[in-house]
Amino acid sequence: MPTFVILRLALRTLWRNPLRSVLMMLGVAIGIASLTTLTSVGEATKRQTLAEFKNMVGTFDVVNISPGGGRTRGMPSLTTVEPTLKFTDATAIAAQVPGVTQVAEVQNAFDIDVKYRDNTTASAMYGISANWLQMHRYFVAAGNLISPDDIQSLARIAVIGPDVQRDLFPGEDPIGKQIRIGNVPFQVKGILESRGAGPGGSSLDNIVFIPVTTASKRLFNRDYLTTITAQLKDPDDPEPVIEAITALLRERHGIVPPGEDDFTLSNPRAAALQVSDVRSTLTTILAGTAAIATLIGGTVIMGLMLVAVSERRREIGVRRAVGASRGDVLRQFLVEAALVSALGGLAGVSLGVGAAVLLAVQRALVPVIVWPTVGAALLLSIVIGLVFGLQPAWKAARIDPIDALRS
Amino acid sequence: MIEIEHLQKTYQRGDGTPVMALQDVSCVIADGEFVTIRGASGTGKSTLMNIIGCLDTPTAGIYRLSGEDVSGYSDQQRSQIRNQRIGFIFQSFNLLARTTATENVELPSLYRGEAVDRDKARALLARVGLADRADHFISELSGGEQQRVAIARALMNDPPLLLADEPTGNLDSAAGAQIMELLTELHGEGRTIVLVTHDEEVAAYARRELLIRDGRIATDRAQSTLHAVRSAG
Ligand SMILES: Nc1ncnc2c1ncn2[C@@H]1O[C@H](COP(=O)(O)OP(=O)(O)OP(=O)(O)O)[C@@H](O)[C@H]1O
Ligand SMILES: [Mg+2]
């Protein structure tokens, strides 16, 4: 029997038993709807996290080099890193690694006291080269950024974040005012635009930038860096640059096999993807529940199909008498199961997409529909129909036509 | 041509004891014959019909249909024979209930793998006198009408052999006579007809009668005279 004839036949049978058909679809529909909603909301959340992460790090198109082998946890700072990464390493990378357009230097520490008159606050302190701010897309709301001249002249100037401004200069214009950072006087040169919150909601604005040369020679008195940031010519292919920098630094630091690297390279895009991919336990439990619902939907189909097979013994006998083979009967029932399950899946996907859009809007996320997942869900519903339809179809095919016709 | 040699059929009862439905049946039915099979209840008439109709397989013996030994055929092969070379007519009609007369008549062509010929189905319904019932559901038809739908269905794939197991058993005599007239007409067109019946009047339409007793053919006799008398009358 041609496939379209079997399909039409199955459709007609489902149509003539509407209540049973709806019951059969229900479980699969609920399961598939939950799966669709979960993946869509999950993806929307993931994209949101990724956007927040990018906002925090400013750029994905770089490779960051920090001192110390093995991945150090958390953000590097002067108090935690090994003194192995030097200014000359940065210069060498800029001069010798082909895929690198420019290199920025960082010397940073956290919880440094900053004072203005009687006001004190603790903020993150970043000594940076002038290009670092451009690379990471920092802009001033007032005043100016740190310039190459400031780097050259070891200027004692600072660019402060909005939180620092709020804490030290309530109702006062900070530009040109003198602040003290660990007892060294600095002049406020600029105020940054707000960057809002990073992942987890902590403020990104409690920060002070000063020239990296000034930080090294006049504030911290350290000649090593906490981070070197190398900008990539081809952001989509960081691997060759990572290899070249690794080889160069191993040579410069005199490391030979089996010696391990005394530095760590990372690509923020990869890191961000890792962070945003961490699924919560709740999501996993919900996804498991949805999967179980789908399976229960499958067993409902199986149960109702088994009943249907018993009720339709005579029909099966008639079909066999006029020329249906066992295979024809098997196919007929399998297609019915697959079709009803697929229709359930279709209903589920529609429901799920609707719910995902509503939930996203409600949680102020951009709604994301993951179409490959939707396709996979539909495919899953067909597979469920086939798997759970197998036993009823097998039972139908094995019915003895003589017995069935006599009944 | 149907050739049967030493056919045996043993069933297992539910409790495991064997039942010999057919002991040893041998006979030849030529193309174009009209044969009735008669006998007491439980003597194996339906069993023989089901084997001839390729719905069942013999336990032992040989069954040749048009020279082909079909005893060892696969389910697929036997299904194809049922579909294209045999038309069944049952005592209890065996139509699909919540389906129209036309759809029932079309059913055999679905399993033939060709496009459904609706016009042919309607022409067959007209031929059995049901042109105005073509779109009725089976539940809306009388017993006699249902049996005529079943005959139209049996003709859908133009089989040379028609097997009727007590086709008038559930009908009153008028409706039964109508069915027998139809079968006689079909025999006149050259189809082979094998008919199981208890009823001597029904058996009288045929030219030859096989009497079955205890799973064997007890008598095999021609009755052309009787038939001729009846048709003349
Ligand atoms: N599937 C089966 N399992 C066990 N025994 C069976 C089976 N089918 C038929 N029989 C037995 O085989 C014998 C012949 O049955 P069959 O149906 O061929 O008789 P019949 O001549 O058609 O009778 P009737 O005139 O009542 O229709 C009977 O004794 C019946 O009980
Ligand atoms: Mg019988």
XYZ file of C-alpha atoms and ligand atoms in Angstrom:
672
model
C 0.000 0.000 0.000
C 1.483 3.402 -0.960
C 2.587 5.591 1.947
C 0.143 8.413 1.251
C -2.753 5.940 1.274
C -1.632 4.634 4.671
C -1.311 8.200 5.942
C -4.760 9.156 4.667
C -6.200 6.038 6.230
C -4.517 6.823 9.564
C -5.720 10.407 9.464
C -9.282 9.267 8.800
C -9.184 6.769 11.666
C -7.920 9.472 14.040
C -10.551 11.892 12.778
C -13.359 9.408 13.374
C -12.271 8.814 16.986
C -11.686 12.389 18.133
C -11.791 11.775 21.878
C -9.335 8.910 21.745
C -7.065 10.852 19.396
C -6.977 13.870 21.702
C -6.232 11.651 24.692
C -3.383 10.011 22.806
C -1.927 13.389 21.809
C -2.227 14.973 25.241
C 0.768 13.464 27.026
C 3.155 13.952 24.154
C 1.849 17.494 23.626
C 2.440 18.438 27.272
C 5.912 16.899 27.288
C 6.991 18.495 24.031
C 5.496 21.858 25.057
C 7.517 21.842 28.289
C 10.702 20.848 26.471
C 10.217 23.590 23.876
C 9.507 26.231 26.517
C 12.451 25.167 28.666
C 15.014 25.197 25.870
C 13.713 28.508 24.543
C 13.749 30.229 27.919
C 17.129 28.622 28.649
C 18.544 29.957 25.409
C 17.122 33.422 26.021
C 18.706 33.436 29.501
C 21.995 32.209 28.075
C 22.088 34.987 25.493
C 21.287 37.502 28.201
C 24.172 36.179 30.342
C 26.490 36.288 27.352
C 25.520 39.893 26.669
C 26.145 40.791 30.321
C 29.489 39.033 30.207
C 30.497 40.887 27.082
C 29.437 44.137 28.714
C 31.714 43.290 31.640
C 34.825 42.342 29.703
C 34.200 44.945 26.987
C 35.455 42.809 24.141
C 35.592 39.203 23.001
C 38.185 39.790 20.310
C 41.287 39.364 22.443
C 43.508 36.838 24.126
C 44.325 37.512 27.771
C 47.633 36.370 29.206
C 47.941 36.096 32.961
C 50.877 34.889 35.026
C 50.992 31.466 36.647
C 50.483 28.080 35.141
C 47.275 26.176 35.653
C 44.155 28.182 35.613
C 44.036 30.536 38.572
C 40.545 31.022 39.879
C 38.922 34.410 39.837
C 40.314 37.657 38.508
C 44.111 38.046 38.625
C 45.475 40.828 40.837
C 48.899 41.963 42.061
C 48.408 40.248 45.386
C 47.637 36.831 43.907
C 49.767 36.419 40.779
C 53.328 35.228 40.304
C 55.826 37.875 39.190
C 56.638 36.193 35.894
C 54.926 38.351 33.293
C 57.009 41.428 32.409
C 56.506 44.600 30.419
C 59.124 43.323 27.978
C 56.959 40.228 27.340
C 54.177 42.531 26.198
C 56.505 44.435 23.896
C 57.852 41.189 22.429
C 54.335 39.842 21.726
C 53.382 43.081 19.978
C 56.520 42.992 17.861
C 56.767 39.280 17.044
C 53.327 37.586 16.910
C 51.747 38.073 13.466
C 48.010 37.692 14.293
C 48.153 40.373 17.005
C 47.180 43.948 16.110
C 48.077 45.597 19.419
C 48.950 44.728 22.997
C 47.715 46.350 26.217
C 49.258 46.076 29.670
C 47.460 45.783 32.997
C 48.561 45.986 36.606
C 45.563 45.751 38.857
C 44.576 45.267 42.471
C 41.297 45.167 44.326
C 39.997 46.906 47.431
C 42.412 49.821 47.271
C 41.502 52.792 49.471
C 40.742 55.968 47.576
C 40.257 59.233 49.480
C 38.999 62.702 48.777
C 39.131 64.999 51.761
C 37.151 63.132 54.439
C 35.524 60.653 52.085
C 36.993 57.190 51.629
C 35.979 54.342 49.382
C 37.516 51.039 48.338
C 37.601 50.295 44.626
C 39.255 48.192 41.988
C 42.480 49.829 40.781
C 43.603 49.294 37.212
C 46.951 50.527 35.925
C 46.525 50.232 32.183
C 48.158 51.276 28.935
C 46.242 53.925 26.946
C 44.975 51.509 24.295
C 43.396 49.161 26.892
C 40.472 51.543 27.448
C 39.715 51.772 23.731
C 40.012 47.999 23.289
C 37.525 47.427 26.072
C 35.185 50.182 24.917
C 35.339 52.527 27.868
C 34.044 56.041 27.304
C 34.122 59.152 29.451
C 31.007 60.957 30.603
C 33.141 63.987 31.468
C 36.825 64.950 31.136
C 39.242 62.744 29.166
C 40.655 59.215 29.043
C 44.263 58.291 29.785
C 46.494 59.282 26.821
C 49.823 57.867 25.537
C 51.474 61.054 26.862
C 50.208 60.235 30.350
C 51.835 56.800 30.007
C 55.109 58.318 28.804
C 55.275 60.908 31.559
C 54.148 58.619 34.403
C 51.410 61.151 35.024
C 49.589 61.007 38.353
C 46.147 61.233 36.856
C 43.099 58.986 37.352
C 39.880 58.233 35.513
C 37.178 57.222 37.950
C 34.002 55.180 37.640
C 30.531 56.598 38.507
C 30.393 54.685 41.819
C 33.652 56.302 42.969
C 32.341 59.680 41.906
C 29.151 59.089 43.893
C 31.042 58.001 47.022
C 33.799 60.633 47.010
C 32.219 63.652 45.333
C 28.602 63.990 46.380
C 27.333 67.196 44.798
C 30.754 68.206 43.508
C 32.526 68.136 40.123
C 35.512 65.775 40.458
C 37.420 66.905 37.332
C 40.777 68.419 38.303
C 40.333 67.533 41.990
C 43.062 65.736 43.873
C 42.371 62.295 45.300
C 44.732 60.056 47.271
C 45.265 56.486 46.271
C 47.173 54.694 49.006
C 48.600 58.108 50.057
C 49.836 58.974 46.560
C 48.092 62.064 45.191
C 46.344 61.784 41.791
C 44.387 64.311 39.789
C 40.982 63.257 38.430
C 41.144 63.523 34.653
C 37.899 61.897 33.597
C 34.698 60.215 34.715
C 33.558 57.044 32.986
C 30.186 56.361 31.520
C 28.265 53.830 33.569
C 28.516 50.194 32.459
C 25.834 48.997 34.824
C 25.981 45.503 36.212
C 27.915 42.403 35.214
C 26.716 38.801 35.481
C 25.433 38.244 38.986
C 24.376 41.851 39.238
C 27.505 43.396 40.871
C 28.378 46.916 39.772
C 31.048 47.441 37.119
C 31.379 51.124 38.009
C 33.382 50.905 41.254
C 36.722 51.269 39.487
C 39.678 53.639 39.057
C 42.022 53.696 36.050
C 45.564 55.132 36.197
C 48.514 54.884 33.745
C 50.191 51.493 34.030
C 53.636 53.124 34.214
C 52.540 55.296 37.121
C 51.043 52.260 38.853
C 54.243 50.293 38.454
C 56.763 52.947 39.458
C 54.886 55.306 41.801
C 52.077 53.309 43.422
C 52.664 49.570 43.631
C 56.419 49.514 42.956
C 56.109 46.209 41.028
C 57.676 45.475 37.636
C 55.385 42.592 36.639
C 51.965 42.598 35.044
C 48.722 40.954 36.058
C 47.379 40.751 32.523
C 48.578 41.297 28.984
C 45.745 41.743 26.510
C 46.552 40.949 22.865
C 44.011 42.051 20.289
C 43.287 39.529 17.541
C 43.389 40.351 13.862
C 40.995 37.445 13.251
C 38.674 37.132 16.276
C 37.114 33.936 14.972
C 40.369 32.015 14.985
C 42.314 32.637 18.199
C 44.139 29.291 18.165
C 47.216 30.166 15.993
C 47.801 33.326 18.044
C 47.460 31.368 21.289
C 50.059 28.884 20.021
C 52.455 31.591 18.844
C 52.246 33.527 22.115
C 52.714 30.315 24.110
C 55.844 29.420 22.124
C 57.261 32.942 22.421
C 56.681 33.209 26.184
C 58.091 29.723 26.873
C 61.224 30.721 24.984
C 61.509 34.065 26.770
C 60.947 32.442 30.178
C 63.434 29.687 29.394
C 60.918 26.850 29.798
C 61.805 23.573 28.074
C 59.813 20.337 28.067
C 58.643 18.825 30.314
C 58.455 22.175 32.092
C 54.944 23.577 32.300
C 53.858 27.049 31.194
C 54.227 29.720 33.883
C 51.401 31.716 32.325
C 47.825 31.105 31.206
C 46.097 32.202 28.015
C 42.373 32.636 27.775
C 39.851 33.789 25.227
C 36.937 35.627 26.855
C 34.435 34.339 24.293
C 35.225 30.760 25.224
C 35.113 31.603 28.917
C 31.813 33.425 28.541
C 30.279 30.500 26.687
C 31.378 28.211 29.474
C 29.901 30.437 32.148
C 26.586 30.952 30.364
C 26.236 27.274 29.587
C 26.099 26.224 33.196
C 22.544 25.021 33.620
C 20.832 25.296 36.933
C 19.740 22.172 38.756
C 16.176 23.425 38.480
C 16.353 23.497 34.687
C 17.739 19.982 34.666
C 14.957 18.719 36.937
C 12.325 20.460 34.821
C 13.795 19.086 31.609
C 13.818 15.612 33.144
C 10.180 16.010 34.163
C 9.278 17.142 30.661
C 11.097 14.166 29.172
C 9.256 11.823 31.533
C 5.935 13.467 30.588
C 6.744 12.803 26.945
C 7.517 9.171 27.734
C 4.282 8.851 29.708
C 2.555 10.301 26.649
C 4.144 7.470 24.704
C 2.808 4.842 27.095
C -0.667 6.419 26.910
C -0.493 6.021 23.145
C 0.581 2.418 23.598
C -2.232 1.643 26.031
C -4.966 3.225 23.962
C -3.617 1.641 20.792
C -3.679 -1.788 22.445
C -7.324 -1.224 23.340
C -8.014 -0.012 19.807
C -6.418 -3.122 18.338
C -8.749 -5.348 20.365
C -11.749 -3.263 19.334
C -10.720 -3.348 15.711
C -10.193 -7.089 15.357
C -12.950 -7.404 12.797
C -11.580 -4.521 10.729
C -8.194 -6.202 10.777
C -9.773 -9.500 9.690
C -11.628 -7.793 6.853
C -8.473 -6.087 5.631
C -6.559 -9.350 5.752
C -9.327 -11.126 3.805
C -9.249 -8.607 0.965
C -5.480 -8.798 0.628
C -3.686 -6.992 3.464
C -0.531 -8.804 4.523
C 0.722 -8.859 8.120
C 3.167 -6.161 7.059
C 0.331 -3.977 5.750
C -1.480 -4.212 9.092
C 1.740 -3.546 11.022
C 2.454 -0.474 8.915
C -1.083 0.822 9.288
C -0.963 0.785 13.080
C 2.612 2.061 13.264
C 1.745 5.006 11.034
C -1.325 5.734 13.135
C 0.771 5.809 16.299
C 3.478 7.932 14.704
C 0.933 10.319 13.226
C -1.016 10.839 16.430
C 2.234 11.355 18.313
C 3.540 13.773 15.686
C 0.282 15.748 15.838
C 0.652 15.813 19.620
C 4.211 17.027 19.121
C 3.027 19.720 16.738
C 0.428 20.922 19.220
C 3.095 20.820 21.940
C 5.547 22.869 19.902
C 2.888 25.514 19.198
C 1.978 25.690 22.876
C 5.636 25.692 23.905
C 6.617 28.486 21.526
C 3.683 30.577 22.749
C 4.603 29.988 26.386
C 8.282 30.745 25.709
C 7.457 34.094 24.119
C 5.125 35.009 26.994
C 7.672 34.016 29.649
C 10.495 35.874 27.909
C 8.422 39.041 27.636
C 7.414 38.710 31.266
C 11.046 38.360 32.373
C 12.212 41.182 30.090
C 14.276 38.855 27.940
C 14.458 38.865 24.166
C 12.367 35.791 23.150
C 14.466 33.164 21.430
C 12.973 30.195 19.588
C 15.579 27.502 19.026
C 14.332 26.069 15.735
C 16.716 23.107 15.607
C 15.376 22.079 19.034
C 11.816 22.510 17.791
C 12.673 20.256 14.843
C 14.285 17.744 17.182
C 11.183 17.813 19.418
C 8.964 16.996 16.455
C 11.298 14.230 15.420
C 11.286 12.948 18.991
C 7.479 12.813 18.995
C 7.500 10.758 15.799
C 10.101 8.397 17.239
C 8.036 8.059 20.442
C 4.993 7.177 18.348
C 6.953 4.571 16.424
C 8.535 3.046 19.510
C 5.350 2.899 21.583
C 3.271 1.961 18.552
C 5.429 -1.046 17.862
C 3.848 -3.414 20.365
C 0.211 -2.623 19.425
C 1.085 -2.807 15.729
C 2.802 -6.123 16.286
C -0.224 -7.379 18.170
C -2.507 -6.255 15.328
C -0.370 -7.926 12.698
C -0.410 -11.229 14.569
C -4.179 -11.436 14.873
C -5.440 -14.547 13.111
C -7.775 -13.292 10.362
C -10.066 -16.334 10.586
C -10.528 -15.777 14.288
C -11.118 -12.083 13.752
C -13.705 -12.660 11.022
C -15.636 -15.195 13.053
C -15.954 -12.942 16.100
C -8.275 -24.748 -11.278
C -8.224 -25.915 -7.677
C -6.415 -29.195 -6.988
C -6.438 -30.604 -3.479
C -4.633 -33.767 -2.480
C -4.878 -35.457 0.932
C -5.432 -32.193 2.699
C -5.306 -32.282 6.499
C -5.888 -29.613 9.064
C -5.357 -30.097 12.774
C -6.152 -27.349 15.275
C -4.864 -27.120 18.806
C -7.656 -26.585 21.284
C -7.112 -24.154 24.127
C -6.337 -27.044 26.499
C -3.784 -28.465 24.086
C -5.802 -31.368 22.671
C -5.701 -31.578 18.880
C -8.861 -31.284 16.724
C -8.753 -32.801 13.265
C -10.936 -30.386 11.306
C -9.939 -31.980 7.973
C -8.918 -35.636 7.893
C -8.114 -36.310 4.272
C -9.685 -34.199 1.571
C -8.929 -34.612 -2.117
C -10.803 -32.964 -4.963
C -10.434 -30.993 -8.154
C -12.556 -27.976 -9.044
C -12.172 -26.822 -12.613
C -12.289 -23.207 -13.798
C -15.841 -21.978 -14.269
C -17.483 -24.545 -11.996
C -20.221 -23.718 -9.497
C -19.759 -26.046 -6.523
C -21.492 -26.202 -3.167
C -20.035 -27.741 -0.066
C -22.606 -29.126 2.350
C -22.386 -30.978 5.619
C -23.312 -30.917 9.269
C -21.993 -28.276 11.591
C -18.373 -28.731 12.641
C -17.442 -31.059 9.780
C -14.777 -28.723 8.419
C -16.518 -26.774 5.625
C -15.253 -23.382 6.687
C -11.821 -24.819 7.344
C -11.668 -26.089 3.773
C -12.884 -22.744 2.407
C -10.275 -20.806 4.409
C -7.527 -23.007 3.048
C -8.807 -22.649 -0.516
C -8.986 -18.902 0.129
C -5.370 -18.747 1.341
C -6.505 -17.383 4.712
C -5.268 -20.560 6.355
C -2.582 -23.120 5.617
C -3.027 -26.927 5.689
C -1.235 -29.069 8.244
C -0.487 -31.623 5.528
C -1.350 -32.262 1.913
C -1.080 -30.279 -1.272
C -3.140 -27.344 -2.520
C -2.516 -26.182 -6.074
C -4.190 -23.045 -7.410
C -3.940 -22.732 -11.220
C -1.117 -25.239 -11.098
C 0.893 -23.381 -8.407
C 1.509 -25.240 -5.175
C 0.549 -22.516 -2.705
C 0.728 -24.659 0.455
C 4.153 -23.276 1.347
C 3.616 -19.690 0.249
C 4.605 -16.796 2.516
C 2.094 -14.487 4.140
C 2.979 -11.852 1.566
C 2.356 -14.212 -1.359
C -0.902 -15.548 0.067
C -2.077 -11.981 0.711
C -1.459 -11.144 -2.915
C -3.489 -14.195 -4.036
C -6.377 -13.203 -1.759
C -6.194 -9.709 -3.111
C -6.091 -10.424 -6.826
C -7.422 -13.897 -7.486
C -10.060 -14.515 -4.830
C -13.207 -12.741 -3.693
C -14.701 -13.623 -0.288
C -18.367 -13.439 0.685
C -19.122 -14.190 4.349
C -22.212 -15.111 6.282
C -21.812 -12.067 8.522
C -20.924 -9.760 5.569
C -17.728 -8.520 7.231
C -17.904 -4.944 6.049
C -16.253 -1.964 7.749
C -19.046 -0.491 9.855
C -18.436 3.248 10.038
C -17.569 3.502 6.370
C -19.622 4.109 3.239
C -20.618 1.395 0.784
C -18.280 2.826 -1.864
C -15.297 2.878 0.494
C -15.961 -0.751 1.381
C -16.047 -1.748 -2.265
C -12.793 0.129 -2.908
C -10.955 -1.628 -0.090
C -9.350 -4.457 -2.116
C -7.890 -1.979 -4.586
C -6.033 -0.198 -1.722
C -3.974 -3.321 -1.212
C -3.360 -3.748 -4.907
C -1.011 -0.751 -4.939
C -2.852 1.017 -7.723
C -4.783 4.266 -7.713
C -8.278 3.807 -6.312
C -10.861 3.602 -9.104
C -13.935 5.164 -7.538
C -15.940 4.955 -10.760
C -15.412 1.229 -10.895
C -16.567 0.863 -7.287
C -19.730 2.821 -8.078
C -20.326 0.795 -11.247
C -20.086 -2.413 -9.218
C -22.545 -1.054 -6.662
C -24.910 -0.191 -9.525
C -24.487 -3.675 -10.858
C -25.657 -5.223 -7.552
C -28.575 -2.789 -7.568
C -27.243 -0.295 -4.990
C -26.481 2.774 -7.134
C -28.619 4.919 -4.823
C -26.935 3.561 -1.686
C -23.335 4.249 -2.735
C -22.717 6.952 -0.126
C -24.665 5.331 2.679
C -22.894 4.060 5.731
C -23.002 0.300 6.188
C -25.066 0.666 9.367
C -27.794 2.295 7.271
C -28.206 -0.747 4.992
C -30.348 -3.870 5.363
C -28.750 -7.299 5.598
C -29.481 -8.116 1.965
C -28.048 -4.776 0.876
C -24.958 -5.327 2.994
C -24.375 -8.709 1.402
C -24.682 -7.142 -2.053
C -22.053 -4.536 -1.035
C -19.873 -7.485 -0.006
C -20.356 -9.067 -3.430
C -19.433 -5.789 -5.142
C -16.315 -5.673 -2.951
C -15.438 -9.252 -3.904
C -15.543 -8.189 -7.568
C -13.414 -5.054 -7.185
C -10.139 -6.642 -8.279
C -11.850 -8.909 -10.856
C -10.910 -12.251 -9.278
C -11.677 -15.424 -11.218
C -12.631 -17.294 -8.015
C -15.429 -16.396 -5.578
C -15.690 -18.129 -2.202
C -18.984 -17.753 -0.334
C -19.315 -19.230 3.179
C -23.062 -19.419 3.924
C -23.771 -16.106 2.184
C -27.512 -16.404 2.773
C -27.265 -17.702 6.326
C -28.204 -14.357 7.889
C -30.840 -13.383 5.300
C -34.523 -14.043 4.803
C -35.444 -16.155 1.804
C -36.249 -13.238 -0.520
C -32.937 -11.498 0.139
C -31.183 -14.876 -0.031
C -32.737 -15.589 -3.420
C -31.501 -12.207 -4.691
C -27.983 -13.083 -3.602
C -28.180 -16.479 -5.273
C -29.427 -14.897 -8.514
C -26.422 -12.597 -8.421
C -24.009 -15.468 -7.854
C -25.626 -17.445 -10.672
C -25.167 -14.448 -12.940
C -21.510 -14.165 -11.970
C -21.065 -17.866 -12.649
C -22.613 -17.243 -16.057
C -19.780 -14.760 -16.742
C -17.271 -17.548 -16.275
C -16.258 -17.135 -12.653
C -15.580 -20.164 -10.505
C -17.833 -20.226 -7.476
C -17.443 -22.324 -4.334
C -20.298 -21.970 -1.876
C -20.775 -23.444 1.586
C -24.358 -23.905 2.705
C -26.681 -25.877 4.966
C -29.637 -25.016 2.819
C -30.680 -27.547 0.154
C -32.541 -24.893 -1.805
C -29.434 -22.785 -1.973
C -27.342 -25.812 -2.890
C -29.696 -26.411 -5.774
C -28.322 -23.391 -7.637
C -25.005 -25.159 -8.097
C -24.038 -27.764 -10.684
C -22.030 -29.911 -8.325
C -22.224 -30.740 -4.682
C -19.560 -31.933 -2.243
C -20.924 -33.516 0.925
C -18.496 -33.401 3.833
C -18.641 -35.729 6.794
C -16.075 -35.921 9.595
C -13.420 -34.014 7.734
C -13.698 -36.043 4.533
C -15.602 -35.702 1.283
C -18.381 -38.272 1.604
C -20.194 -37.626 -1.664
C -19.286 -35.726 -4.833
C -22.166 -35.495 -7.258
C -23.302 -33.455 -10.215
C -26.783 -31.961 -10.109
C -27.152 -30.262 -13.447
C -30.689 -31.606 -13.827
C -31.951 -30.000 -10.675
C -30.388 -26.710 -11.590
C -31.800 -26.811 -15.067
C -35.271 -27.500 -13.717
C -34.980 -24.601 -11.252
C -33.742 -22.105 -13.837
C -36.478 -23.116 -16.217
C -39.038 -22.613 -13.471
N -9.169 -22.129 15.529
C -9.657 -23.314 15.912
N -9.181 -23.907 17.016
C -9.650 -25.110 17.410
N -10.590 -25.791 16.777
C -11.124 -25.251 15.674
C -10.672 -23.980 15.183
N -11.371 -23.689 14.069
C -12.214 -24.740 13.867
N -12.051 -25.670 14.825
C -12.778 -26.934 14.916
O -12.642 -27.585 13.675
C -13.845 -28.215 13.327
C -14.303 -27.728 11.969
O -14.653 -26.363 12.049
P -15.319 -25.567 10.832
O -15.487 -24.150 11.263
O -14.515 -25.814 9.615
O -16.729 -26.273 10.726
P -17.938 -25.946 9.754
O -18.146 -27.151 8.943
O -17.682 -24.692 9.012
O -19.132 -25.735 10.782
P -20.379 -24.735 10.685
O -21.335 -25.373 9.738
O -20.930 -24.747 12.084
O -19.876 -23.442 10.253
C -14.824 -27.914 14.441
O -14.888 -28.994 15.312
C -14.252 -26.699 15.133
O -14.582 -26.717 16.505
Mg -18.537 -22.787 8.971
